[in-house]
PDB file of N, CA and C in Angstrom:
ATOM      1  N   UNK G  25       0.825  -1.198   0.000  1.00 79.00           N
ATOM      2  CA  UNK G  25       0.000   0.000   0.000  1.00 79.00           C
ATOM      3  C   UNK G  25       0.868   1.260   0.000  1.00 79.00           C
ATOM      4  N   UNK G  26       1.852   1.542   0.696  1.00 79.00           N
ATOM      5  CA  UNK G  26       2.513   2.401   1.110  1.00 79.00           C
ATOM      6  C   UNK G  26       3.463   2.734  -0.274  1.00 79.00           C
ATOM      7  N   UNK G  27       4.088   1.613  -0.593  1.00 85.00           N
ATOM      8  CA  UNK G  27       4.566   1.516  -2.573  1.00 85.00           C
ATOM      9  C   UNK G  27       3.738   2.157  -3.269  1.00 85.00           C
ATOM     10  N   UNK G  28       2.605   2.130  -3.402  1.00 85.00           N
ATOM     11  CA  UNK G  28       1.822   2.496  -4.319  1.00 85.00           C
ATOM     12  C   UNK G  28       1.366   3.729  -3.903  1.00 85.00           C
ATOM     13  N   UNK G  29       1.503   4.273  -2.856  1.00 79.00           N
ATOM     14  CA  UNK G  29       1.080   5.587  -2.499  1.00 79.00           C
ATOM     15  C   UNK G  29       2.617   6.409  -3.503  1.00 79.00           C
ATOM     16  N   UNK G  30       3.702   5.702  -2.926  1.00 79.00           N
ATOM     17  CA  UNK G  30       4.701   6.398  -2.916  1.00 79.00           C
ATOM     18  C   UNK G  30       5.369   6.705  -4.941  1.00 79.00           C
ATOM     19  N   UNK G  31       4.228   5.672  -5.678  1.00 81.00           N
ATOM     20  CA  UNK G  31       4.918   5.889  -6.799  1.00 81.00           C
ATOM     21  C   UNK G  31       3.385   6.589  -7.347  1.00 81.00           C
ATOM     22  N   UNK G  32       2.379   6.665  -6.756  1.00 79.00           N
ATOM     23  CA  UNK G  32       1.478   7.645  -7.150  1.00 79.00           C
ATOM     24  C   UNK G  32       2.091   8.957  -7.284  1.00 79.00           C
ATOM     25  N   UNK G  33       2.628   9.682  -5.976  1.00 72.00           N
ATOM     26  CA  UNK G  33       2.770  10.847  -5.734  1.00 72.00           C
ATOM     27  C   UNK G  33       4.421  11.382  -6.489  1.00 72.00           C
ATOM     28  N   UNK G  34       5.095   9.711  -6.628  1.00 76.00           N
ATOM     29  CA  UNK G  34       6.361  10.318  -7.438  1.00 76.00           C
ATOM     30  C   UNK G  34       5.812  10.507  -9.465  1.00 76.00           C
ATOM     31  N   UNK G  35       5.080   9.411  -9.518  1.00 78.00           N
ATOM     32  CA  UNK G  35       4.277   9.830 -10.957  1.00 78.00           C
ATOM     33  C   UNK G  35       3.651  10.890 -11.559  1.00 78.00           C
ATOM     34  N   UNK G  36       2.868  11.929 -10.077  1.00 71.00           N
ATOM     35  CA  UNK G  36       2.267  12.351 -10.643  1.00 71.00           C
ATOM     36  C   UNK G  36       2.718  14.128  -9.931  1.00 71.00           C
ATOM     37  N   UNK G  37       3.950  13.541  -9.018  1.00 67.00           N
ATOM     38  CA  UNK G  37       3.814  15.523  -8.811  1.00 67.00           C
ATOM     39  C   UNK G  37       5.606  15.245  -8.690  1.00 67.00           C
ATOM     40  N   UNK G  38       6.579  14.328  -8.776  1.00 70.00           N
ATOM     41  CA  UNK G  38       7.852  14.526  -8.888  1.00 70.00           C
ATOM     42  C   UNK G  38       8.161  14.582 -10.132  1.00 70.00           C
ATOM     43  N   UNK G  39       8.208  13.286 -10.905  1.00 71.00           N
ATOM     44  CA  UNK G  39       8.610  13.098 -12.624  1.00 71.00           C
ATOM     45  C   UNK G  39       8.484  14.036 -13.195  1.00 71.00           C
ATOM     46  N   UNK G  40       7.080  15.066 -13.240  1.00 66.00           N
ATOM     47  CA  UNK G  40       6.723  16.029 -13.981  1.00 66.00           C
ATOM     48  C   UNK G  40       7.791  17.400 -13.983  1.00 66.00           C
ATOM     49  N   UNK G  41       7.563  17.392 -12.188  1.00 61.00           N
ATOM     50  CA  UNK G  41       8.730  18.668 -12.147  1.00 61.00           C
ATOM     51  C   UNK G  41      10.260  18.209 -12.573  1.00 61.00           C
ATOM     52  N   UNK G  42      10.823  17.081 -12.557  1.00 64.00           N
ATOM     53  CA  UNK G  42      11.916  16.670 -13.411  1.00 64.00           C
ATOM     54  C   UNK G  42      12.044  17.078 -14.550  1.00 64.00           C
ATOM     55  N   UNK G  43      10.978  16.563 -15.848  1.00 62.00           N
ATOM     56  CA  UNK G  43      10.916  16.666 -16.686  1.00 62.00           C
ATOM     57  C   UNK G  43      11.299  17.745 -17.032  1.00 62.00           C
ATOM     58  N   UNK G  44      10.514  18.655 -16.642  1.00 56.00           N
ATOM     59  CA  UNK G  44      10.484  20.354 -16.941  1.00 56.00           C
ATOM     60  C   UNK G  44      12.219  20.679 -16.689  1.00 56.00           C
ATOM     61  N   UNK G  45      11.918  21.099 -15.307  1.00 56.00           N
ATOM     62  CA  UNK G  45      13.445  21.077 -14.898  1.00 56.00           C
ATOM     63  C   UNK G  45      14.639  20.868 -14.633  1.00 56.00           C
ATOM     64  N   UNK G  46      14.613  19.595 -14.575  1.00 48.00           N
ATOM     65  CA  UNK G  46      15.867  18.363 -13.942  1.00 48.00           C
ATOM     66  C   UNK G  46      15.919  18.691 -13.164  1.00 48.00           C
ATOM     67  N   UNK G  47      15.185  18.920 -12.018  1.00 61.00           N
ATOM     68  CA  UNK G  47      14.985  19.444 -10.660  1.00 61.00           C
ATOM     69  C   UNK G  47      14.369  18.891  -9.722  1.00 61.00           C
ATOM     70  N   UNK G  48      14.879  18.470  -8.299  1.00 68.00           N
ATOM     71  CA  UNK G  48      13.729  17.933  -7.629  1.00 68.00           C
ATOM     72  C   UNK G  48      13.412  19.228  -6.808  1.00 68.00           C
ATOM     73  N   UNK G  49      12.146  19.649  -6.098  1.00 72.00           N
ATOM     74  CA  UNK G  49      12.312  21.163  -5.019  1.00 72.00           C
ATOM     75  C   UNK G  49      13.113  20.345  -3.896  1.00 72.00           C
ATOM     76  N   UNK G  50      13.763  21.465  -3.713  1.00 79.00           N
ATOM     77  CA  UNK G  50      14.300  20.861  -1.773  1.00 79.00           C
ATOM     78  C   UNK G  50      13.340  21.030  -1.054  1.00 79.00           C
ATOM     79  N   UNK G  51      13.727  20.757   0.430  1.00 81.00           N
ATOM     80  CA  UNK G  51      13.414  20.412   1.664  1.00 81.00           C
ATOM     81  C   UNK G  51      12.536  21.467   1.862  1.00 81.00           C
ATOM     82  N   UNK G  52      12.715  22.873   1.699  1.00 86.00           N
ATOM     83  CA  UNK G  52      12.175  24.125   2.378  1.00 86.00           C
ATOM     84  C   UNK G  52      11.451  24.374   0.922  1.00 86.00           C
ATOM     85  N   UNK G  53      11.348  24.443  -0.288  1.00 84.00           N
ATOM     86  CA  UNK G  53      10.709  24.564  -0.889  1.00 84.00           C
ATOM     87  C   UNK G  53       9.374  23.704  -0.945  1.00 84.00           C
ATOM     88  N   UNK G  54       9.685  22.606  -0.906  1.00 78.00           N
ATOM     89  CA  UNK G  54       8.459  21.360  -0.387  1.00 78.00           C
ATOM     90  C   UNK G  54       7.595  22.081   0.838  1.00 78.00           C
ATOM     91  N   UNK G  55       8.114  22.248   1.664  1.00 83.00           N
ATOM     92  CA  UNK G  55       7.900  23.026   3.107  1.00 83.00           C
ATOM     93  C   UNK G  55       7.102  23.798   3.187  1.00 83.00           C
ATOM     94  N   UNK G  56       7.829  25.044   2.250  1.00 86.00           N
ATOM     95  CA  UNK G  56       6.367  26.148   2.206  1.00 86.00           C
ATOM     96  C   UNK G  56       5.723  25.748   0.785  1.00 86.00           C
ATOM     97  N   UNK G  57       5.829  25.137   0.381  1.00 81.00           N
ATOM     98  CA  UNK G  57       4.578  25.062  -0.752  1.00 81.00           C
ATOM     99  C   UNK G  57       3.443  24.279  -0.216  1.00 81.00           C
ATOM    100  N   UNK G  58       3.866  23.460   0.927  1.00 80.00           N
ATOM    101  CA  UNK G  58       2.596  22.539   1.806  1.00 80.00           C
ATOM    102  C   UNK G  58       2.185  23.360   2.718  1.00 80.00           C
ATOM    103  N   UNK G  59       2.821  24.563   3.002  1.00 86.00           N
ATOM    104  CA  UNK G  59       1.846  25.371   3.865  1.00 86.00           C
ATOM    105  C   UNK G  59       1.186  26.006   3.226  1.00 86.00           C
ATOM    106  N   UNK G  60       1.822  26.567   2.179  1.00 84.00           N
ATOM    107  CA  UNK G  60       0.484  27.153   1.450  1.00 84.00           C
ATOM    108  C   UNK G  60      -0.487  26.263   0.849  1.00 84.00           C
ATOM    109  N   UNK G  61      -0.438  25.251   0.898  1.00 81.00           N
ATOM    110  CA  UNK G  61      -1.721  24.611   0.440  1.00 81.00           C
ATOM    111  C   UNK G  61      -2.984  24.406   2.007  1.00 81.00           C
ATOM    112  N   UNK G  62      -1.781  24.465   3.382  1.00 82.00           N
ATOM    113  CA  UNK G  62      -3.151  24.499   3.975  1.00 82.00           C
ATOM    114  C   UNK G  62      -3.855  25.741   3.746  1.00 82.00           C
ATOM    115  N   UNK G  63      -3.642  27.075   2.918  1.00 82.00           N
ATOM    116  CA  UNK G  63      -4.574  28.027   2.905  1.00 82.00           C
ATOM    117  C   UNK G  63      -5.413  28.184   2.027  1.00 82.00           C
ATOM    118  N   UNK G  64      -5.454  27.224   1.269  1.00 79.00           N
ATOM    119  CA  UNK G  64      -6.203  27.303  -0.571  1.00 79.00           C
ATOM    120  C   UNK G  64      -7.148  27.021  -0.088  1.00 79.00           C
ATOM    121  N   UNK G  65      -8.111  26.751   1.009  1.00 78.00           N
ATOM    122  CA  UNK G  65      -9.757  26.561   0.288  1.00 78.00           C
ATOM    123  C   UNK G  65      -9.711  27.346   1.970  1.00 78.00           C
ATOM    124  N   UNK G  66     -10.057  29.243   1.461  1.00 78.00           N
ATOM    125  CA  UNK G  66     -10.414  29.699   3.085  1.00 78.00           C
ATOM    126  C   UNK G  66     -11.865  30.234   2.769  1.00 78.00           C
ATOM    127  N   UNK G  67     -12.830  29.518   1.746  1.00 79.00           N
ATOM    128  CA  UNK G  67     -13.939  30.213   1.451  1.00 79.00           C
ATOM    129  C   UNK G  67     -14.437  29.223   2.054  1.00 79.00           C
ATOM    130  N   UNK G  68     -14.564  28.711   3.334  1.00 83.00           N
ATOM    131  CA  UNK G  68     -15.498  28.431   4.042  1.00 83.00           C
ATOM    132  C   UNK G  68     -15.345  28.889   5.395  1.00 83.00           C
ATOM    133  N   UNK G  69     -14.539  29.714   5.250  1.00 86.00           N
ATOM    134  CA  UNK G  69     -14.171  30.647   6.279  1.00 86.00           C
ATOM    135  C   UNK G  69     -14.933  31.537   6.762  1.00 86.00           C
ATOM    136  N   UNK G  70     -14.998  32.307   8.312  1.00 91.00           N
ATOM    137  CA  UNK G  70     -15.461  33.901   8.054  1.00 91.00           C
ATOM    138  C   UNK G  70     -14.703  34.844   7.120  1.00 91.00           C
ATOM    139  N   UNK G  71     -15.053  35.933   7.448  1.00 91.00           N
ATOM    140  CA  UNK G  71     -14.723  36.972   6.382  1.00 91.00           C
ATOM    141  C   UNK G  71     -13.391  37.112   7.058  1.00 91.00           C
ATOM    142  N   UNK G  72     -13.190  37.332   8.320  1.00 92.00           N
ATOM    143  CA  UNK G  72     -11.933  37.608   9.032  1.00 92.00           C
ATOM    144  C   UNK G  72     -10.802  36.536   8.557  1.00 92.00           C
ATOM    145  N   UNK G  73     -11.206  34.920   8.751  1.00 89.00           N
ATOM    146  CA  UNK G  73     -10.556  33.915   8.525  1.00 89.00           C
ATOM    147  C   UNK G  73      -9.803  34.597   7.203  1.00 89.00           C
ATOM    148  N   UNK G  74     -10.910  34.574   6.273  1.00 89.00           N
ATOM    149  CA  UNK G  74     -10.578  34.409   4.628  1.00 89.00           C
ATOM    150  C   UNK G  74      -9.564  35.786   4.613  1.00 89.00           C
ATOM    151  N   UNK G  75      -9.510  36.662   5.547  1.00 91.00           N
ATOM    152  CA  UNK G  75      -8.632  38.034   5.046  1.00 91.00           C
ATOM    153  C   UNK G  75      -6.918  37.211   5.827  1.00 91.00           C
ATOM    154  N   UNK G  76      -7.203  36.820   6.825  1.00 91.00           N
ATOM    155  CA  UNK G  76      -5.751  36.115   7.541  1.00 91.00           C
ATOM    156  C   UNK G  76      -5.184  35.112   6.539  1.00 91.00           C
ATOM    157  N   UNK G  77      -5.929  34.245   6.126  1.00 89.00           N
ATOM    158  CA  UNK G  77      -5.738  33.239   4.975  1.00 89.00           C
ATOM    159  C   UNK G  77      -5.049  33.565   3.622  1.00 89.00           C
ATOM    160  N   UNK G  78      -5.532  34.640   3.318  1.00 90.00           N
ATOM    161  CA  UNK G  78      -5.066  35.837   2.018  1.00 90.00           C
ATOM    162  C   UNK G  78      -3.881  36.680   2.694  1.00 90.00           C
ATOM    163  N   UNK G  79      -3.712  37.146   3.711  1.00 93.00           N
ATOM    164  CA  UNK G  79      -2.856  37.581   4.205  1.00 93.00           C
ATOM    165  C   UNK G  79      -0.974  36.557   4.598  1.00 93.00           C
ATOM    166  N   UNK G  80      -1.272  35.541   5.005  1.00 92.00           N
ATOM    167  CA  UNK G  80      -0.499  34.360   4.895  1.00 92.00           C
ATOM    168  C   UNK G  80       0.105  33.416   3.392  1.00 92.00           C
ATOM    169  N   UNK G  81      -0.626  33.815   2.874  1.00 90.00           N
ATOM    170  CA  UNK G  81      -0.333  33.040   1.844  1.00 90.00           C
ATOM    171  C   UNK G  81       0.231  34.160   1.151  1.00 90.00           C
ATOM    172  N   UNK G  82      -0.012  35.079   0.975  1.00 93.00           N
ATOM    173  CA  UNK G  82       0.748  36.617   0.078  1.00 93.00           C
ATOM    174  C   UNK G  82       2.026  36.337   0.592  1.00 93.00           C
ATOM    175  N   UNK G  83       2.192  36.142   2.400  1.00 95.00           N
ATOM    176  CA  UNK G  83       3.473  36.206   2.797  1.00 95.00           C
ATOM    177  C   UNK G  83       4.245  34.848   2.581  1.00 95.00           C
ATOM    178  N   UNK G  84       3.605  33.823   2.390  1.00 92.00           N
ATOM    179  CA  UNK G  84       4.333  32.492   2.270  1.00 92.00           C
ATOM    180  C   UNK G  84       4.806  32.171   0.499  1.00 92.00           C
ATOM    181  N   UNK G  85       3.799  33.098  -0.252  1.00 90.00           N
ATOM    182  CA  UNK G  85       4.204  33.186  -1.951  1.00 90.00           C
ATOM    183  C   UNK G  85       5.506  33.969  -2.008  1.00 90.00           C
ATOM    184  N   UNK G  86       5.293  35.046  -1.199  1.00 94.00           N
ATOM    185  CA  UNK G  86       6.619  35.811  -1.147  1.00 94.00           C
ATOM    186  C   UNK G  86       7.858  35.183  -0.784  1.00 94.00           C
ATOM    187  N   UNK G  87       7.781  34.876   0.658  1.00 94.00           N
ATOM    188  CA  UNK G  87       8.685  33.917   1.094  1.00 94.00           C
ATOM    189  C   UNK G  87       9.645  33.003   0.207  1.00 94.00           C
ATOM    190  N   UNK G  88       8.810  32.048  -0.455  1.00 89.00           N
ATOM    191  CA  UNK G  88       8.849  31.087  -1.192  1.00 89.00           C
ATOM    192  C   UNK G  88      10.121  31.737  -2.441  1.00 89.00           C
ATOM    193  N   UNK G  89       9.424  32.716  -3.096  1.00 88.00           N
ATOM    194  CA  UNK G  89      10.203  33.748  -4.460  1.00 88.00           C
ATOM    195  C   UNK G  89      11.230  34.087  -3.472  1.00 88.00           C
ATOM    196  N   UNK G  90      11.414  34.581  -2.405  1.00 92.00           N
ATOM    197  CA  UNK G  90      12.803  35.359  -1.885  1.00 92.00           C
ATOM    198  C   UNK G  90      14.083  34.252  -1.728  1.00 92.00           C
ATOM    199  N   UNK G  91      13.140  32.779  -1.054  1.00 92.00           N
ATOM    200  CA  UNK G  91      13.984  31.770  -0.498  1.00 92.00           C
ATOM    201  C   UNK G  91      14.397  31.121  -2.359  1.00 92.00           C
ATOM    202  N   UNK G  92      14.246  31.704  -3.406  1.00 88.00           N
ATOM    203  CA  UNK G  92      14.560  30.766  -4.109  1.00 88.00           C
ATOM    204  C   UNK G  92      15.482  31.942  -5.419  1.00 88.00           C
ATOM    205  N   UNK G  93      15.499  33.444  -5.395  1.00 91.00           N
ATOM    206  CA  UNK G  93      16.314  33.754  -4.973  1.00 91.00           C
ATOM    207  C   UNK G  93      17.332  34.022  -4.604  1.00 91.00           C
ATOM    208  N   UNK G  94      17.683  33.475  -3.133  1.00 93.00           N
ATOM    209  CA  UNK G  94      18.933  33.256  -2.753  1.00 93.00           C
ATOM    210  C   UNK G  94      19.244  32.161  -2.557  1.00 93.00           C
ATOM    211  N   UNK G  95      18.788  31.203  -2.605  1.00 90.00           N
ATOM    212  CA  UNK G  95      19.044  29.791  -2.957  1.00 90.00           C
ATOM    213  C   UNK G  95      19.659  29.473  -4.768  1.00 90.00           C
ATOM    214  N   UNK G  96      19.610  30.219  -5.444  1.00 88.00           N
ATOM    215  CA  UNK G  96      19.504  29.854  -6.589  1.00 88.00           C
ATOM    216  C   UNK G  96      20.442  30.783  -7.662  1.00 88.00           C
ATOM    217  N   UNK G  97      21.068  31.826  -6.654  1.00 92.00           N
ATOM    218  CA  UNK G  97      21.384  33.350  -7.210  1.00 92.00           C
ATOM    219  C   UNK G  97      22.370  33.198  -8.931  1.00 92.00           C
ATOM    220  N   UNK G  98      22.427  31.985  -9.218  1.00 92.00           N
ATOM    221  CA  UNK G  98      23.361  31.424 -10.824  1.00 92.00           C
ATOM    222  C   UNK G  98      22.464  31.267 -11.745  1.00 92.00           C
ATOM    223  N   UNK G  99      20.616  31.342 -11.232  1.00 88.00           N
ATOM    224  CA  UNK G  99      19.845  31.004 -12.160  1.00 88.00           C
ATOM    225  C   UNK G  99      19.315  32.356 -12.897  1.00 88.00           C
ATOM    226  N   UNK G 100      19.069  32.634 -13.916  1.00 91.00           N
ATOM    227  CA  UNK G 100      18.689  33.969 -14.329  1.00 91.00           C
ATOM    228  C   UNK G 100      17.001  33.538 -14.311  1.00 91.00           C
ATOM    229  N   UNK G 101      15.947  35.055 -14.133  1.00 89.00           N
ATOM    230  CA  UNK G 101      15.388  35.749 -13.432  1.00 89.00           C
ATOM    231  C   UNK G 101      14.072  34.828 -14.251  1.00 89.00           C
ATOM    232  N   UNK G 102      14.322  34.321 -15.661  1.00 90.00           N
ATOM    233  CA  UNK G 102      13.311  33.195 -15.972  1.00 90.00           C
ATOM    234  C   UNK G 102      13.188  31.726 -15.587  1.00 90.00           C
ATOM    235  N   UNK G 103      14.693  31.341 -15.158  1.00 87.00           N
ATOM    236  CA  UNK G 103      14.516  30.273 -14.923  1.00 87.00           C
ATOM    237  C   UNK G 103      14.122  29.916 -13.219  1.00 87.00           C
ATOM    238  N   UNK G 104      14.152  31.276 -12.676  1.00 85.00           N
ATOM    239  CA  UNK G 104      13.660  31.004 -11.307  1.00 85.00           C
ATOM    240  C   UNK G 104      12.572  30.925 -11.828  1.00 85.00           C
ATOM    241  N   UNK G 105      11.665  31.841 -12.287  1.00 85.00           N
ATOM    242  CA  UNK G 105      10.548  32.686 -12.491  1.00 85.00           C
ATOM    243  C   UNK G 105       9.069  30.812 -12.938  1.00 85.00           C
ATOM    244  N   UNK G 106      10.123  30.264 -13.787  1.00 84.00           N
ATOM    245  CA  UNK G 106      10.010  28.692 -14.579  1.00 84.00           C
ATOM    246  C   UNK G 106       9.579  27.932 -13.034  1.00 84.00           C
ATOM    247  N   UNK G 107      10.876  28.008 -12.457  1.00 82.00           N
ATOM    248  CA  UNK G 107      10.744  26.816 -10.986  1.00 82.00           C
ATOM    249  C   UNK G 107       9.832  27.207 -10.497  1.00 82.00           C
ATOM    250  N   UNK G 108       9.886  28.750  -9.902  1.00 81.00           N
ATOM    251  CA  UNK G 108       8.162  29.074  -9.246  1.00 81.00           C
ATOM    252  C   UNK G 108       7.257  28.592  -9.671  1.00 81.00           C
ATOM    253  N   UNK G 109       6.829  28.696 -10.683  1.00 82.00           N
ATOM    254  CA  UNK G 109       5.708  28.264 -11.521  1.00 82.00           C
ATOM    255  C   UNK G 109       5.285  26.972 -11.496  1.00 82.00           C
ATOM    256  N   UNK G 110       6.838  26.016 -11.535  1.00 79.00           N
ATOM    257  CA  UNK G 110       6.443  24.247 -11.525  1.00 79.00           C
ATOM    258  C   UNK G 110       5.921  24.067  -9.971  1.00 79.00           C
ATOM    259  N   UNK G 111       6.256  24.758  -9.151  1.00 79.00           N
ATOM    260  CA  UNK G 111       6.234  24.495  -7.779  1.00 79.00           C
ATOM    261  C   UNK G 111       4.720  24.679  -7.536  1.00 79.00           C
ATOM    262  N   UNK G 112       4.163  26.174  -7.879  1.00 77.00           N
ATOM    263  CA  UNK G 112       2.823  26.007  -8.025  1.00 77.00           C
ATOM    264  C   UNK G 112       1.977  25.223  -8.769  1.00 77.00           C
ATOM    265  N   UNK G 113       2.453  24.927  -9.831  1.00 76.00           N
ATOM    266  CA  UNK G 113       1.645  23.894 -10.666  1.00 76.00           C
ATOM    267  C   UNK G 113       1.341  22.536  -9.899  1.00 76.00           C
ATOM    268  N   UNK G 114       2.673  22.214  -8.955  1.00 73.00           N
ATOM    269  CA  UNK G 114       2.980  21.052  -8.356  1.00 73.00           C
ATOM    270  C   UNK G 114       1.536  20.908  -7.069  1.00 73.00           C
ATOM    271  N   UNK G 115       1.403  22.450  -6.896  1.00 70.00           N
ATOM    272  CA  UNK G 115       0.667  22.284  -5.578  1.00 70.00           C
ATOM    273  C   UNK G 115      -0.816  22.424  -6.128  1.00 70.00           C
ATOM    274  N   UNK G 116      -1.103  22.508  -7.218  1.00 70.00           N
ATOM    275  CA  UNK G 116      -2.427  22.397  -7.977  1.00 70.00           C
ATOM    276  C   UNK G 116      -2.935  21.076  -8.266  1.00 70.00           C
ATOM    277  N   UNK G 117      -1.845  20.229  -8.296  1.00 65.00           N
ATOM    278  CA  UNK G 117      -1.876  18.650  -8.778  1.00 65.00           C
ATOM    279  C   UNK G 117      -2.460  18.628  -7.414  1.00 65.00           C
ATOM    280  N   UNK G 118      -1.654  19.020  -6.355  1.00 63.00           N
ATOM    281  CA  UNK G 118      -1.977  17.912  -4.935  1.00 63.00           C
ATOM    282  C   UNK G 118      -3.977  18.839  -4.411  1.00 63.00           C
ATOM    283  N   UNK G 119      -3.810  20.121  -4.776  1.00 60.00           N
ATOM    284  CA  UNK G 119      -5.241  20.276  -4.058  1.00 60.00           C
ATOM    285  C   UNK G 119      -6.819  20.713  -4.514  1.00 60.00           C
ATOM    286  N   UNK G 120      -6.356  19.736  -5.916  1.00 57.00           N
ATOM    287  CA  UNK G 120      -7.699  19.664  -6.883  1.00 57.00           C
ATOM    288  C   UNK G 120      -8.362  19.320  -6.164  1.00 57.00           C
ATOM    289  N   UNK G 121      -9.812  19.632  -6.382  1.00 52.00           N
ATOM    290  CA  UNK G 121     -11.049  19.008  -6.071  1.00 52.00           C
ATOM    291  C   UNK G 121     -11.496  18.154  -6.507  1.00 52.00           C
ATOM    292  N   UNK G 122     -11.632  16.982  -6.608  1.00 47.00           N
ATOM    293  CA  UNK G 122     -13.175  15.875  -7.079  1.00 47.00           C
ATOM    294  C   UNK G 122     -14.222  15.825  -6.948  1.00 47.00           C
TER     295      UNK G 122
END
């Protein structure tokens, strides 16, 4: 069971970002991209919730672009711009709806 979890999630949200990039994200990129996914569904929130929720995630998107950055400072300003992008794409795979 645990195999098959583990080549689900490498099939369908690692390989891809390879492909693109030859990249796996590190440790802290993984990190905050799973925190920002606990903030993606704050519309069942109050109004207050949903403004803290929007407020956190502005700062954890930011975060994310600064930590990568200076993690990365040899990559020019598209090919970060590229990784951001797979990283979010990555976190769209994991918090589709059915």
């Amino acid at each position: 069971m645990l195999r098959k979890i583990i080549d689900i999630y490498y099939t369908h949200l690692i390989r891809p970002f390879m492909e693109v990039s030859l990249a796996i994200p590190d440790e802290e990129e993984v990190c905050m991209s799973m925190t920002i996914m606990l903030f993606q569904f704050s519309e069942v929130l109050s109004n207050e919730g949903h403004v803290i929720c929007k407020s956190y995630k502005e700062k954890l998107f930011t975060a994310l672009y600064e930590y990568q950055l200076s993690k990365f400072p040899e990559k020019t300003d598209i090919e970060r711009i590229q990784r951001y992008a797979q990283l979010l794409e990555m976190m769209q795979r994991v918090t589709v709806r059915t």
